[in-house]
GROMACS .gro file of C-alpha atoms in nm:
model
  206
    1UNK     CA    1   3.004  -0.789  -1.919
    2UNK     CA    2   3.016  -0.672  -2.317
    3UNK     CA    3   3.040  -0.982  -2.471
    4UNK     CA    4   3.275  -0.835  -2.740
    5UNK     CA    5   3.494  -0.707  -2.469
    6UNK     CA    6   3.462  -1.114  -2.282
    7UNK     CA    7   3.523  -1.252  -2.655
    8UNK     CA    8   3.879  -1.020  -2.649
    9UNK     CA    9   3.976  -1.190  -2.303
   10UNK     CA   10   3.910  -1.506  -2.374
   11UNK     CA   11   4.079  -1.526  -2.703
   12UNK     CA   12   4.361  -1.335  -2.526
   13UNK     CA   13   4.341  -1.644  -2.243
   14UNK     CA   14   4.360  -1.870  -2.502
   15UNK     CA   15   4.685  -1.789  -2.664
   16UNK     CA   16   4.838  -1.724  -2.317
   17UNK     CA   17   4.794  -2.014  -2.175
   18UNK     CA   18   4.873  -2.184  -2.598
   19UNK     CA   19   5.212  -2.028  -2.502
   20UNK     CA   20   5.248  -2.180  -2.129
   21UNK     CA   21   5.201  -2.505  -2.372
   22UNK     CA   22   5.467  -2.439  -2.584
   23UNK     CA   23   5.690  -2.317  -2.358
   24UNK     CA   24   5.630  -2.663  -2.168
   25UNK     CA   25   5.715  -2.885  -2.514
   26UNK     CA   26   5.988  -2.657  -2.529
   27UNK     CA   27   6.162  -2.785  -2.193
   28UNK     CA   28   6.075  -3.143  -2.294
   29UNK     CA   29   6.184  -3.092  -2.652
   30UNK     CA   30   5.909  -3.254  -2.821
   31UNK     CA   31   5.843  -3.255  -3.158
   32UNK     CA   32   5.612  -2.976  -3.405
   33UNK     CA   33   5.280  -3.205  -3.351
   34UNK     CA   34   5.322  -3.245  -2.937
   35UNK     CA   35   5.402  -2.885  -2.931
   36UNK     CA   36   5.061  -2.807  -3.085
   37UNK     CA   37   4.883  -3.063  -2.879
   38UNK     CA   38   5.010  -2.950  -2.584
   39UNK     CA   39   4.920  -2.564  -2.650
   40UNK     CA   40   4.544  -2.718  -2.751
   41UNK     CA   41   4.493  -2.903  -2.422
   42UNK     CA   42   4.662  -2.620  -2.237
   43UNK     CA   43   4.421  -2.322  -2.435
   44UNK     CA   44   4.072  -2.489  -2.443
   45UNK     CA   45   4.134  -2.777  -2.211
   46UNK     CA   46   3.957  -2.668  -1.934
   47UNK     CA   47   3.669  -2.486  -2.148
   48UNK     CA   48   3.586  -2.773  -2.312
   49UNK     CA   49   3.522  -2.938  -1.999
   50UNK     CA   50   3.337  -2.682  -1.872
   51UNK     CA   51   3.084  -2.624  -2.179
   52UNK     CA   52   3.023  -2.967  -2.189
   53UNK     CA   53   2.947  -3.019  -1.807
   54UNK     CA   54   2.704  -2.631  -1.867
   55UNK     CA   55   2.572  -2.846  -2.158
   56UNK     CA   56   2.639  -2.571  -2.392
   57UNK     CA   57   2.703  -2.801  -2.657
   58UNK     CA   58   2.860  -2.750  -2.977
   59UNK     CA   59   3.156  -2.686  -2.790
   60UNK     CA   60   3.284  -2.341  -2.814
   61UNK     CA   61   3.593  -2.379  -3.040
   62UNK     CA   62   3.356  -2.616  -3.233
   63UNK     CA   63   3.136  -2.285  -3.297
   64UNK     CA   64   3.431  -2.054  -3.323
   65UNK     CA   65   3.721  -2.183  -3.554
   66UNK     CA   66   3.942  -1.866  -3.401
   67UNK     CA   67   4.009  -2.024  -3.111
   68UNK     CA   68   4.181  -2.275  -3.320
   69UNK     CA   69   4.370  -2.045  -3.519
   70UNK     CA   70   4.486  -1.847  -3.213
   71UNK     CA   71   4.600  -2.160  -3.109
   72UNK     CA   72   4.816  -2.233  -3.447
   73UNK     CA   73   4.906  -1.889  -3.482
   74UNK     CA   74   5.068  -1.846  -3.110
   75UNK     CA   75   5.237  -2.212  -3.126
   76UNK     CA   76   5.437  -2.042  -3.458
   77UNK     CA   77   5.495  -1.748  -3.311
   78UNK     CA   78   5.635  -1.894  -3.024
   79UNK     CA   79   5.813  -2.091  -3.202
   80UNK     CA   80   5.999  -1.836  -3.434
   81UNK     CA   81   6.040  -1.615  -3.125
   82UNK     CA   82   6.163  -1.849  -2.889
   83UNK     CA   83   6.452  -2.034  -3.023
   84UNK     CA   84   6.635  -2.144  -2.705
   85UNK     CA   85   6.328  -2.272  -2.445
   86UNK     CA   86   6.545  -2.411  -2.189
   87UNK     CA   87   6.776  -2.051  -2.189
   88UNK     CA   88   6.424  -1.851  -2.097
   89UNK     CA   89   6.458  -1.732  -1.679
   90UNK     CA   90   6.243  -1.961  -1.466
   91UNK     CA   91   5.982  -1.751  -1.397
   92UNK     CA   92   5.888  -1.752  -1.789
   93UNK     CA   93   5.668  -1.958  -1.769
   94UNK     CA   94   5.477  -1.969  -1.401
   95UNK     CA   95   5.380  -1.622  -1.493
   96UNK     CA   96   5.274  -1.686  -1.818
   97UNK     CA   97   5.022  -1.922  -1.679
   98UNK     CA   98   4.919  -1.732  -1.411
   99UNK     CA   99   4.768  -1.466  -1.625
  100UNK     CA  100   4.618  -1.743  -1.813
  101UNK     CA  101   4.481  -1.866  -1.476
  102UNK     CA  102   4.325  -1.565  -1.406
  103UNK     CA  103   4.147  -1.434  -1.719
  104UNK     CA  104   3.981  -1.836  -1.748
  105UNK     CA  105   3.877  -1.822  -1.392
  106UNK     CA  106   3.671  -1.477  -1.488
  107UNK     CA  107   3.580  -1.637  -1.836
  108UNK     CA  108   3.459  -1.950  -1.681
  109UNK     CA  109   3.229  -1.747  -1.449
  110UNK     CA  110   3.097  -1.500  -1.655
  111UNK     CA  111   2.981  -1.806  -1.896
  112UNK     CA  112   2.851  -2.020  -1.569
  113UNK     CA  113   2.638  -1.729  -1.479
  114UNK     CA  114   2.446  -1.681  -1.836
  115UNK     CA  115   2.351  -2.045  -1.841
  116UNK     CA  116   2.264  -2.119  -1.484
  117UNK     CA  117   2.200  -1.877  -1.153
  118UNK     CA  118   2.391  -2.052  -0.905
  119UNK     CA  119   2.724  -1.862  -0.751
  120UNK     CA  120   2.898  -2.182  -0.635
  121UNK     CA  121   2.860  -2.380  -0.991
  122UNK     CA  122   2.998  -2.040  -1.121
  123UNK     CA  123   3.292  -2.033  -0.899
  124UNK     CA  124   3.345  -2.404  -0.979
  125UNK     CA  125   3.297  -2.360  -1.347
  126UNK     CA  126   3.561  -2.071  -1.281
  127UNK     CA  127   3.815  -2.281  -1.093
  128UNK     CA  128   3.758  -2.578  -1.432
  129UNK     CA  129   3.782  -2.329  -1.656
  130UNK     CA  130   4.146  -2.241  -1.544
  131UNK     CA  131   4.307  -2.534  -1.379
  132UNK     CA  132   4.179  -2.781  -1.643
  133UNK     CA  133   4.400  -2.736  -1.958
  134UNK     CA  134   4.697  -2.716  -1.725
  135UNK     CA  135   4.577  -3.036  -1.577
  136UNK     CA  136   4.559  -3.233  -1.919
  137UNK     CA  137   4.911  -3.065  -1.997
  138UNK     CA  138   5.062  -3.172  -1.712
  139UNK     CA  139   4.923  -3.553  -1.741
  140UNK     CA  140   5.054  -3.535  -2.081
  141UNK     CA  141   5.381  -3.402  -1.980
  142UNK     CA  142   5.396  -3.633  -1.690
  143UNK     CA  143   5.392  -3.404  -1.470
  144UNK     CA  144   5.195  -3.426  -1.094
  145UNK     CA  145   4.963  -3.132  -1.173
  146UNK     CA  146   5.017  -2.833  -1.053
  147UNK     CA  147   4.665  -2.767  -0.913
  148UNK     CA  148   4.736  -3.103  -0.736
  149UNK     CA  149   5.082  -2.982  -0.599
  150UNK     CA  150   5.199  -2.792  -0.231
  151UNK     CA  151   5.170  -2.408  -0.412
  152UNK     CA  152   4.880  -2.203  -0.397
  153UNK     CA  153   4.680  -2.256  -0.731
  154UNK     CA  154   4.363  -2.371  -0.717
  155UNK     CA  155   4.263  -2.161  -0.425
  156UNK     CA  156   4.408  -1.861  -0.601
  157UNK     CA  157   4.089  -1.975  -0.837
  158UNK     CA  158   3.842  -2.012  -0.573
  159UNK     CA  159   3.944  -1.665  -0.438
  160UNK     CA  160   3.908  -1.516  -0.734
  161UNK     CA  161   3.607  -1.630  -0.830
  162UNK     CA  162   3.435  -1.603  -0.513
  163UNK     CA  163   3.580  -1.228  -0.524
  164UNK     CA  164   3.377  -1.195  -0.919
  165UNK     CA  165   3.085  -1.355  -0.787
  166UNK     CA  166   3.065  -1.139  -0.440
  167UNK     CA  167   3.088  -0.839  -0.653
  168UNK     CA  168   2.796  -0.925  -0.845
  169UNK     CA  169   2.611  -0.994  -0.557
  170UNK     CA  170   2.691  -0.672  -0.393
  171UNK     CA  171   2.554  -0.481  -0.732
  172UNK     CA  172   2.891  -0.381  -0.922
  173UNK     CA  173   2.895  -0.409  -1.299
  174UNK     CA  174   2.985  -0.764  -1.485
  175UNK     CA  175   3.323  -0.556  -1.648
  176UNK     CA  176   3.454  -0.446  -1.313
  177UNK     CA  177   3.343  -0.753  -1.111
  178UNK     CA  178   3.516  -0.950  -1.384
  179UNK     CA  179   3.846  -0.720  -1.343
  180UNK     CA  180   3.843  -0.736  -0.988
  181UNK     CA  181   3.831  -1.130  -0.959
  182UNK     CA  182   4.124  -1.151  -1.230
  183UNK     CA  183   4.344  -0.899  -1.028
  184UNK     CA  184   4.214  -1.120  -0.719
  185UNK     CA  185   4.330  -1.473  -0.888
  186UNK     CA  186   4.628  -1.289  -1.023
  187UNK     CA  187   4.774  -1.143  -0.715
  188UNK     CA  188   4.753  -1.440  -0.517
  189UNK     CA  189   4.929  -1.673  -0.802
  190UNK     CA  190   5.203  -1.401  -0.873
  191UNK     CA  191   5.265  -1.408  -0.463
  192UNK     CA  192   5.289  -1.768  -0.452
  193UNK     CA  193   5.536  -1.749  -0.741
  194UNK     CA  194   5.751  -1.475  -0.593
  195UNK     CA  195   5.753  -1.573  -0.221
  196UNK     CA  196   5.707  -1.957  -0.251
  197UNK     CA  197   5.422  -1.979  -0.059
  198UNK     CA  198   5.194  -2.334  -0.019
  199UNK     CA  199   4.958  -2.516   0.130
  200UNK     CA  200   5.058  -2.748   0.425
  201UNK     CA  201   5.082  -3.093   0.248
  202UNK     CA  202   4.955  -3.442   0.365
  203UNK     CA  203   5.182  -3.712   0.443
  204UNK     CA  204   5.073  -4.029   0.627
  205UNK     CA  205   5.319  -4.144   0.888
  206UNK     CA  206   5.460  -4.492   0.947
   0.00000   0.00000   0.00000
């Protein structure tokens, strides 16, 4: 993929999922400094993770002070936008993170691929890249993680990043692979939202 075009989504990513953060504080009326904390984890959580497990070390928001400012920029716009959190319709903010979800997952892989060769790391560095923010935000909230709840999350990931991968496999461009594993991840999240849909849980009896 054009890295200009990857730099676009994943700055775009960034202050989506900034917003899912915010819109979380929001509900649990915290104050100015947890609201930016929790859009941080939220934004570059999960890449953080992931460049550090790659060993692509400085970190990229260490390298890159936009990410940071994207970060700022979207908790204040938020902010000034959104003056009533708890009024917003429920969906708000499930949807908000599920296009989050999805343009990490394609981020995460795309990196993955030009630092190792391996399709599985990839998808795994995929499924990081997305669910790990929302896992730190949702510790930090204390929350049970979503990724660790009933609905359909993580596999959304792992769908959508086996999708990305296959494609590449199979010969198609990086910027339409990448496309077709966000519309992949995407789908499935949006469906799960919409219809309710889960995994069977596990419950020991006795």
């Amino acid at each position: 993929m054009d890295i200009s075009l990857l730099y676009f989504f994943d700055l775009f990513g960034t202050a989506i999922f900034a917003i899912s953060g915010v819109l979380l504080a929001g509900r649990l009326k915290m104050d100015p400094f947890g609201v930016v904390v929790l859009a941080a984890v939220t934004a570059i959580g999960g890449g953080s993770i992931r460049d550090m497990m790659l060993g692509a070390t400085p970190i990229f928001w260490i390298i890159d002070n936009n990410y940071l400012w994207v970060i700022l920029l979207t908790c204040l716009t938020t902010l000034i936008l959104v003056r009533r959190p708890t009024k917003l319709p429920w969906y708000i903010l499930p949807v908000c993170d599920a296009i989050g979800l999805a343009v990490f997952v394609g981020i995460g892989v795309e990196k993955s691929l030009r630092l190792q060769d391996s399709m599985m790391i990839a998808v795994l560095m995929g499924v990081l890249t997305g669910c790990g923010g929302g896992i730190i935000r949702d510790i930090l909230a204390r929350e049970i993680p979503m990724v660790l709840r009933s609905e359909i999350y993580a596999v959304a990931c792992i769908a959508g990043g086996i999708v990305h991968t296959s494609a590449l496999y199979f010969g198609i461009d990086s910027s339409p692979a990448f496309l077709l594993g966000v519309v992949v991840t995407l789908s499935i999240r949006l469906a799960a939202i919409r219809w309710h849909l889960s995994l069977p849980t596990f419950q020991l009896k006795g």
